[in-house]
Amino acid sequence: MRLNHIAMALFVSGAAAATAAQAARETIQIAGSSTVLPYASIVAEEFGNTFPQFKAPVVGSGGSSAGLKQFCTGVGDNTIDIANASRKIKDTEIAACKKAGVNNILEIKIGYDGIVFASNANKAAYKLKPYHVFAALAAELPSGGKMVANPYTRWNQIDPSLPNEPITLVIPASNHGTREVFQEKMIDSGCEAYAYIKKLDKDAQKKACTTFRKDGRVIEIAGDYTETLARLKTSPSAVGVFGLGFYDQNRDKLRVATVNNVAPSEQTILNGSYPVSRPLFFYVKGEHLKSIKGLNEFTEFFLNKKISGKGSKLEKAGLISMSDAERAKVLAAFKAGQGVK
């Protein structure tokens, strides 16, 4: 009899725990890109206000790579439902997802963003080119037919047209999608400007283009853009790497640089003349659409013109909106369950 009581107690306890776990997962769980974070947070709040039958999603940060890593750990209540990303998911990440049973990965493009270089608003303007930035942060540069330690300590030593300011670059750490776009579109491009490096074998080229100096002039930030901005406050001569949307919210504190003589703006990003730009995404775990309340509705809500289109709160927060036609195409693909392959 006593064993039956114990068994019943364990059953009740287990049922209560299961019910609690189920109740906890009535809330959509989101993690990933710090660039997408403010947009997702706005939509989460609006969603909670618009659909009282659903709880507002919980939105975390951590960077695109970290978010996608969480996303790809598997299916179930203890895994996130959405990964925000400021870059496309990689083939290696898709493979990791599939290995863990996440086979239905739904890609949702939400708009566009530019990566900008901003400095203290009271300092001189920077007119940057990719080779300027590479020369500022590379650990080694070609000189006299060999690679030597980076000799530059001030921007005007790289190019007399640049400000006579000490080199301090505050860049996103490797967990951020921003870092990968920054590397590809700015650093790799600048590295290719050196004929000596182009003649090296592939491994040596990669090392030269991706190894940054460790003398304190390059500061890598694992947190979000608020931490980068804080570093600029303590280092008034520093140049920080931000998303255009964050810069737009802090125009009173920051001065943006041109890249290849083009200023970043909605127009120059959409027409492709500003070279450091990218689309923004979030990825939905298709296996969770039926089990997590509101996940389907949240995704469609995000793609509503009033939420992410022209004149929306997201556009006012800095998102560069897609055209109505492109948004409709993304929504149609989601409704049809077209996952990434």
Tab-separated table of C-alpha atoms in Angstrom:
chain	number	residue	atom	x	y	z
A	1	MET	CA	0.000	0.000	0.000
A	2	ARG	CA	2.766	2.383	0.933
A	3	LEU	CA	4.509	1.657	-2.389
A	4	ASN	CA	1.309	2.571	-4.208
A	5	HIS	CA	1.204	5.887	-2.330
A	6	ILE	CA	4.836	6.550	-3.271
A	7	ALA	CA	4.159	5.624	-6.892
A	8	MET	CA	1.120	7.892	-6.931
A	9	ALA	CA	3.134	10.723	-5.388
A	10	LEU	CA	5.856	10.297	-7.985
A	11	PHE	CA	3.232	10.214	-10.750
A	12	VAL	CA	1.581	13.418	-9.478
A	13	SER	CA	4.976	15.090	-9.084
A	14	GLY	CA	6.027	14.019	-12.593
A	15	ALA	CA	2.721	15.164	-14.075
A	16	ALA	CA	3.058	18.538	-12.361
A	17	ALA	CA	6.598	18.923	-13.685
A	18	ALA	CA	5.447	17.989	-17.190
A	19	THR	CA	2.565	20.456	-16.972
A	20	ALA	CA	4.942	23.186	-15.773
A	21	ALA	CA	7.353	22.444	-18.613
A	22	GLN	CA	4.493	22.531	-21.102
A	23	ALA	CA	3.222	25.826	-19.684
A	24	ALA	CA	6.719	27.312	-19.843
A	25	ARG	CA	6.862	26.512	-23.567
A	26	GLU	CA	3.714	28.409	-24.342
A	27	THR	CA	6.250	31.211	-24.820
A	28	ILE	CA	8.217	31.439	-28.073
A	29	GLN	CA	11.967	31.367	-27.414
A	30	ILE	CA	14.248	33.448	-29.676
A	31	ALA	CA	18.034	33.993	-29.627
A	32	GLY	CA	20.799	35.179	-31.945
A	33	SER	CA	21.864	38.298	-33.804
A	34	SER	CA	22.357	41.515	-31.835
A	35	THR	CA	21.565	43.413	-35.051
A	36	VAL	CA	18.148	41.768	-35.351
A	37	LEU	CA	17.555	41.901	-31.567
A	38	PRO	CA	15.923	45.382	-31.384
A	39	TYR	CA	13.613	44.610	-34.310
A	40	ALA	CA	12.583	41.240	-32.890
A	41	SER	CA	11.992	42.838	-29.475
A	42	ILE	CA	9.662	45.462	-30.966
A	43	VAL	CA	7.689	42.813	-32.862
A	44	ALA	CA	7.520	40.556	-29.784
A	45	GLU	CA	5.969	43.355	-27.729
A	46	GLU	CA	3.531	44.293	-30.507
A	47	PHE	CA	2.605	40.634	-30.941
A	48	GLY	CA	1.833	40.248	-27.239
A	49	ASN	CA	-0.371	43.362	-27.343
A	50	THR	CA	-2.158	42.341	-30.546
A	51	PHE	CA	-2.734	38.680	-29.662
A	52	PRO	CA	-3.688	38.464	-25.967
A	53	GLN	CA	-4.254	34.710	-26.355
A	54	PHE	CA	-0.476	34.297	-26.804
A	55	LYS	CA	2.366	35.257	-24.531
A	56	ALA	CA	4.923	37.743	-25.851
A	57	PRO	CA	8.004	35.894	-27.142
A	58	VAL	CA	11.207	35.987	-25.104
A	59	VAL	CA	14.023	37.473	-27.206
A	60	GLY	CA	17.689	36.941	-26.352
A	61	SER	CA	20.909	37.961	-28.060
A	62	GLY	CA	24.362	36.346	-28.210
A	63	GLY	CA	25.188	36.749	-31.886
A	64	SER	CA	24.125	35.004	-35.096
A	65	SER	CA	26.519	32.070	-34.783
A	66	ALA	CA	25.607	31.436	-31.149
A	67	GLY	CA	21.895	31.648	-31.903
A	68	LEU	CA	22.125	29.226	-34.822
A	69	LYS	CA	24.197	26.845	-32.710
A	70	GLN	CA	21.418	26.823	-30.082
A	71	PHE	CA	18.806	26.436	-32.797
A	72	CYS	CA	20.573	23.384	-34.215
A	73	THR	CA	20.882	21.450	-30.940
A	74	GLY	CA	17.656	19.561	-31.642
A	75	VAL	CA	13.867	19.550	-31.418
A	76	GLY	CA	11.803	19.867	-28.245
A	77	ASP	CA	10.763	22.114	-25.378
A	78	ASN	CA	14.345	22.669	-24.224
A	79	THR	CA	15.434	24.112	-27.593
A	80	ILE	CA	14.777	27.545	-29.081
A	81	ASP	CA	12.165	28.093	-31.789
A	82	ILE	CA	13.736	30.965	-33.726
A	83	ALA	CA	17.323	32.010	-34.457
A	84	ASN	CA	17.894	35.620	-35.499
A	85	ALA	CA	20.749	36.077	-37.977
A	86	SER	CA	22.437	38.985	-39.724
A	87	ARG	CA	23.712	36.577	-42.377
A	88	LYS	CA	22.474	33.484	-44.194
A	89	ILE	CA	22.718	30.135	-42.444
A	90	LYS	CA	25.823	28.189	-43.506
A	91	ASP	CA	25.889	24.717	-45.050
A	92	THR	CA	27.790	23.467	-41.998
A	93	GLU	CA	25.027	24.788	-39.725
A	94	ILE	CA	22.331	23.168	-41.855
A	95	ALA	CA	24.243	19.881	-41.580
A	96	ALA	CA	24.490	20.271	-37.781
A	97	CYS	CA	20.756	20.965	-37.598
A	98	LYS	CA	19.885	17.889	-39.647
A	99	LYS	CA	22.206	15.689	-37.612
A	100	ALA	CA	20.272	16.798	-34.498
A	101	GLY	CA	16.867	16.197	-36.117
A	102	VAL	CA	16.104	19.767	-37.189
A	103	ASN	CA	15.185	19.086	-40.806
A	104	ASN	CA	12.596	21.794	-41.504
A	105	ILE	CA	14.478	25.098	-41.352
A	106	LEU	CA	12.343	27.983	-42.595
A	107	GLU	CA	14.266	31.097	-43.697
A	108	ILE	CA	12.521	34.426	-43.159
A	109	LYS	CA	14.151	37.503	-44.659
A	110	ILE	CA	12.971	40.616	-42.810
A	111	GLY	CA	14.821	43.446	-44.564
A	112	TYR	CA	18.278	44.912	-45.053
A	113	ASP	CA	20.994	46.628	-43.059
A	114	GLY	CA	24.365	48.240	-43.641
A	115	ILE	CA	27.518	47.893	-41.586
A	116	VAL	CA	28.900	51.317	-40.768
A	117	PHE	CA	32.088	52.730	-39.303
A	118	ALA	CA	31.349	55.419	-36.765
A	119	SER	CA	33.448	57.611	-34.516
A	120	ASN	CA	32.912	60.342	-31.943
A	121	ALA	CA	30.671	63.067	-33.398
A	122	ASN	CA	33.179	65.714	-32.278
A	123	LYS	CA	36.056	64.137	-34.207
A	124	ALA	CA	37.085	64.560	-37.852
A	125	ALA	CA	35.257	62.596	-40.549
A	126	TYR	CA	36.758	59.388	-41.927
A	127	LYS	CA	36.726	58.615	-45.644
A	128	LEU	CA	37.590	54.935	-45.582
A	129	LYS	CA	38.514	52.386	-48.194
A	130	PRO	CA	38.789	48.645	-47.509
A	131	TYR	CA	42.599	48.702	-47.621
A	132	HIS	CA	42.651	51.438	-44.959
A	133	VAL	CA	40.755	49.238	-42.512
A	134	PHE	CA	42.795	46.133	-43.330
A	135	ALA	CA	46.029	48.080	-42.889
A	136	ALA	CA	44.785	49.371	-39.533
A	137	LEU	CA	43.996	45.991	-37.994
A	138	ALA	CA	46.200	43.365	-39.701
A	139	ALA	CA	48.792	41.704	-37.487
A	140	GLU	CA	51.314	41.762	-40.329
A	141	LEU	CA	51.685	43.696	-43.577
A	142	PRO	CA	53.984	43.249	-46.601
A	143	SER	CA	57.226	45.236	-46.569
A	144	GLY	CA	60.502	44.644	-48.407
A	145	GLY	CA	59.377	41.356	-49.881
A	146	LYS	CA	58.205	39.782	-46.614
A	147	MET	CA	55.483	40.034	-43.972
A	148	VAL	CA	56.386	42.267	-41.013
A	149	ALA	CA	54.633	43.379	-37.838
A	150	ASN	CA	52.082	46.120	-38.512
A	151	PRO	CA	53.995	49.416	-38.168
A	152	TYR	CA	50.986	51.765	-38.186
A	153	THR	CA	49.876	53.482	-35.011
A	154	ARG	CA	47.943	56.435	-36.495
A	155	TRP	CA	45.412	56.597	-39.330
A	156	ASN	CA	47.248	59.293	-41.285
A	157	GLN	CA	50.294	57.005	-41.516
A	158	ILE	CA	48.190	54.687	-43.688
A	159	ASP	CA	46.901	57.530	-45.846
A	160	PRO	CA	47.605	61.267	-45.325
A	161	SER	CA	43.960	62.005	-46.143
A	162	LEU	CA	42.836	60.197	-42.973
A	163	PRO	CA	42.619	61.953	-39.568
A	164	ASN	CA	45.743	62.282	-37.446
A	165	GLU	CA	44.258	60.039	-34.758
A	166	PRO	CA	45.595	56.936	-32.992
A	167	ILE	CA	44.323	53.658	-34.426
A	168	THR	CA	41.712	51.992	-32.237
A	169	LEU	CA	39.116	49.798	-33.920
A	170	VAL	CA	36.198	48.368	-31.933
A	171	ILE	CA	34.831	45.432	-33.901
A	172	PRO	CA	32.318	42.627	-33.299
A	173	ALA	CA	33.751	39.333	-32.062
A	174	SER	CA	33.523	36.132	-34.079
A	175	ASN	CA	30.128	35.149	-32.590
A	176	HIS	CA	28.434	37.929	-34.555
A	177	GLY	CA	27.099	37.757	-38.089
A	178	THR	CA	28.249	41.365	-38.442
A	179	ARG	CA	31.839	40.166	-38.033
A	180	GLU	CA	31.533	37.727	-40.905
A	181	VAL	CA	30.111	40.332	-43.284
A	182	PHE	CA	32.734	42.841	-42.081
A	183	GLN	CA	35.462	40.280	-42.784
A	184	GLU	CA	34.159	39.332	-46.206
A	185	LYS	CA	33.212	42.727	-47.599
A	186	MET	CA	35.759	44.989	-45.944
A	187	ILE	CA	38.801	43.084	-44.676
A	188	ASP	CA	39.118	40.466	-47.418
A	189	SER	CA	38.595	43.185	-50.016
A	190	GLY	CA	41.289	45.340	-48.386
A	191	CYS	CA	43.652	42.390	-48.086
A	192	GLU	CA	43.338	41.707	-51.820
A	193	ALA	CA	44.678	45.203	-52.527
A	194	TYR	CA	48.161	43.922	-51.610
A	195	ALA	CA	49.797	42.234	-54.612
A	196	TYR	CA	52.317	40.456	-52.352
A	197	ILE	CA	49.541	38.756	-50.351
A	198	LYS	CA	47.705	37.709	-53.522
A	199	LYS	CA	50.832	35.790	-54.591
A	200	LEU	CA	50.950	33.733	-51.373
A	201	ASP	CA	49.504	30.206	-51.204
A	202	LYS	CA	45.900	29.908	-49.994
A	203	ASP	CA	46.714	29.057	-46.377
A	204	ALA	CA	49.188	31.946	-46.094
A	205	GLN	CA	46.674	34.304	-47.726
A	206	LYS	CA	43.971	33.276	-45.275
A	207	LYS	CA	46.304	33.752	-42.338
A	208	ALA	CA	47.374	37.204	-43.564
A	209	CYS	CA	43.773	38.323	-44.149
A	210	THR	CA	42.258	37.011	-40.906
A	211	THR	CA	44.953	37.485	-38.255
A	212	PHE	CA	44.435	40.753	-36.385
A	213	ARG	CA	46.933	42.647	-34.289
A	214	LYS	CA	47.017	41.987	-30.520
A	215	ASP	CA	48.602	45.224	-29.327
A	216	GLY	CA	45.385	46.727	-27.968
A	217	ARG	CA	44.486	48.663	-31.123
A	218	VAL	CA	41.797	46.150	-32.113
A	219	ILE	CA	39.102	45.562	-29.494
A	220	GLU	CA	36.695	42.679	-30.108
A	221	ILE	CA	33.229	42.965	-28.563
A	222	ALA	CA	31.248	39.793	-27.837
A	223	GLY	CA	28.239	41.767	-26.535
A	224	ASP	CA	25.836	43.975	-28.441
A	225	TYR	CA	26.281	47.439	-29.975
A	226	THR	CA	25.621	49.217	-26.677
A	227	GLU	CA	28.912	47.757	-25.439
A	228	THR	CA	30.677	48.994	-28.574
A	229	LEU	CA	29.216	52.455	-28.013
A	230	ALA	CA	30.392	52.368	-24.387
A	231	ARG	CA	33.943	51.621	-25.589
A	232	LEU	CA	33.809	54.669	-27.859
A	233	LYS	CA	32.889	56.793	-24.853
A	234	THR	CA	35.975	55.624	-22.949
A	235	SER	CA	38.193	55.821	-26.079
A	236	PRO	CA	37.124	59.058	-27.834
A	237	SER	CA	39.456	58.453	-30.794
A	238	ALA	CA	38.157	54.952	-31.520
A	239	VAL	CA	36.257	53.883	-34.628
A	240	GLY	CA	33.471	51.380	-34.000
A	241	VAL	CA	31.665	48.931	-36.283
A	242	PHE	CA	27.858	49.121	-36.020
A	243	GLY	CA	24.693	48.204	-37.878
A	244	LEU	CA	23.148	51.186	-39.673
A	245	GLY	CA	19.984	50.899	-37.574
A	246	PHE	CA	21.925	51.316	-34.325
A	247	TYR	CA	23.842	54.263	-35.759
A	248	ASP	CA	20.547	55.905	-36.774
A	249	GLN	CA	19.408	55.732	-33.149
A	250	ASN	CA	22.647	57.391	-31.967
A	251	ARG	CA	23.308	60.071	-34.584
A	252	ASP	CA	23.741	62.682	-31.864
A	253	LYS	CA	26.773	60.812	-30.485
A	254	LEU	CA	28.364	59.396	-33.637
A	255	ARG	CA	29.766	60.508	-36.981
A	256	VAL	CA	29.572	57.919	-39.761
A	257	ALA	CA	32.394	57.291	-42.226
A	258	THR	CA	32.044	56.954	-45.972
A	259	VAL	CA	33.309	53.759	-47.635
A	260	ASN	CA	34.700	54.174	-51.148
A	261	ASN	CA	33.285	57.729	-50.997
A	262	VAL	CA	29.715	56.476	-50.467
A	263	ALA	CA	27.752	57.372	-47.331
A	264	PRO	CA	25.567	54.599	-45.881
A	265	SER	CA	21.834	55.215	-46.250
A	266	GLU	CA	18.656	53.364	-47.173
A	267	GLN	CA	19.081	54.402	-50.800
A	268	THR	CA	22.766	53.460	-51.143
A	269	ILE	CA	22.223	50.107	-49.451
A	270	LEU	CA	19.218	49.148	-51.576
A	271	ASN	CA	20.895	50.212	-54.841
A	272	GLY	CA	24.112	48.402	-53.896
A	273	SER	CA	26.436	51.425	-54.113
A	274	TYR	CA	27.361	51.213	-50.416
A	275	PRO	CA	29.658	48.169	-50.342
A	276	VAL	CA	29.138	46.880	-46.788
A	277	SER	CA	25.511	45.806	-46.609
A	278	ARG	CA	23.548	42.609	-45.989
A	279	PRO	CA	20.050	41.121	-45.717
A	280	LEU	CA	18.713	40.228	-42.257
A	281	PHE	CA	16.931	36.988	-41.385
A	282	PHE	CA	15.380	34.810	-38.769
A	283	TYR	CA	15.085	31.039	-38.968
A	284	VAL	CA	12.019	29.169	-37.749
A	285	LYS	CA	12.108	25.551	-36.559
A	286	GLY	CA	9.373	23.972	-38.661
A	287	GLU	CA	9.062	21.023	-36.279
A	288	HIS	CA	7.831	23.442	-33.600
A	289	LEU	CA	5.059	25.123	-35.613
A	290	LYS	CA	2.364	22.776	-34.298
A	291	SER	CA	3.674	22.403	-30.750
A	292	ILE	CA	4.611	25.983	-29.800
A	293	LYS	CA	1.609	28.255	-29.458
A	294	GLY	CA	1.703	31.366	-31.624
A	295	LEU	CA	4.871	30.486	-33.578
A	296	ASN	CA	3.080	30.448	-36.922
A	297	GLU	CA	1.144	33.616	-36.095
A	298	PHE	CA	4.268	35.447	-34.877
A	299	THR	CA	6.131	34.707	-38.111
A	300	GLU	CA	3.286	35.946	-40.296
A	301	PHE	CA	2.825	38.976	-38.011
A	302	PHE	CA	6.508	39.921	-38.453
A	303	LEU	CA	6.028	39.947	-42.225
A	304	ASN	CA	2.932	42.145	-42.090
A	305	LYS	CA	3.437	45.410	-44.000
A	306	LYS	CA	2.301	47.440	-40.987
A	307	ILE	CA	4.972	45.762	-38.858
A	308	SER	CA	8.038	45.626	-41.136
A	309	GLY	CA	7.093	47.571	-44.262
A	310	LYS	CA	7.435	51.209	-45.263
A	311	GLY	CA	6.442	53.584	-42.464
A	312	SER	CA	6.404	50.783	-39.878
A	313	LYS	CA	7.899	50.865	-36.395
A	314	LEU	CA	10.756	48.686	-37.593
A	315	GLU	CA	11.630	51.081	-40.396
A	316	LYS	CA	11.585	53.961	-37.912
A	317	ALA	CA	13.897	51.857	-35.704
A	318	GLY	CA	16.400	51.574	-38.572
A	319	LEU	CA	15.400	48.505	-40.585
A	320	ILE	CA	15.626	48.976	-44.353
A	321	SER	CA	12.347	47.499	-45.509
A	322	MET	CA	11.814	45.053	-48.340
A	323	SER	CA	9.467	45.908	-51.183
A	324	ASP	CA	5.877	44.674	-50.881
A	325	ALA	CA	6.579	42.152	-53.648
A	326	GLU	CA	9.646	40.720	-51.900
A	327	ARG	CA	7.828	40.528	-48.555
A	328	ALA	CA	4.912	38.708	-50.218
A	329	LYS	CA	7.337	36.217	-51.753
A	330	VAL	CA	8.937	35.474	-48.351
A	331	LEU	CA	5.496	35.043	-46.749
A	332	ALA	CA	4.320	32.717	-49.534
A	333	ALA	CA	7.426	30.531	-49.139
A	334	PHE	CA	6.807	30.302	-45.379
A	335	LYS	CA	3.155	29.362	-45.822
A	336	ALA	CA	4.169	26.705	-48.344
A	337	GLY	CA	6.683	25.289	-45.853
A	338	GLN	CA	9.655	25.809	-48.167
A	339	GLY	CA	12.665	25.096	-45.984
A	340	VAL	CA	16.339	25.666	-46.729
A	341	LYS	CA	18.188	22.786	-48.387
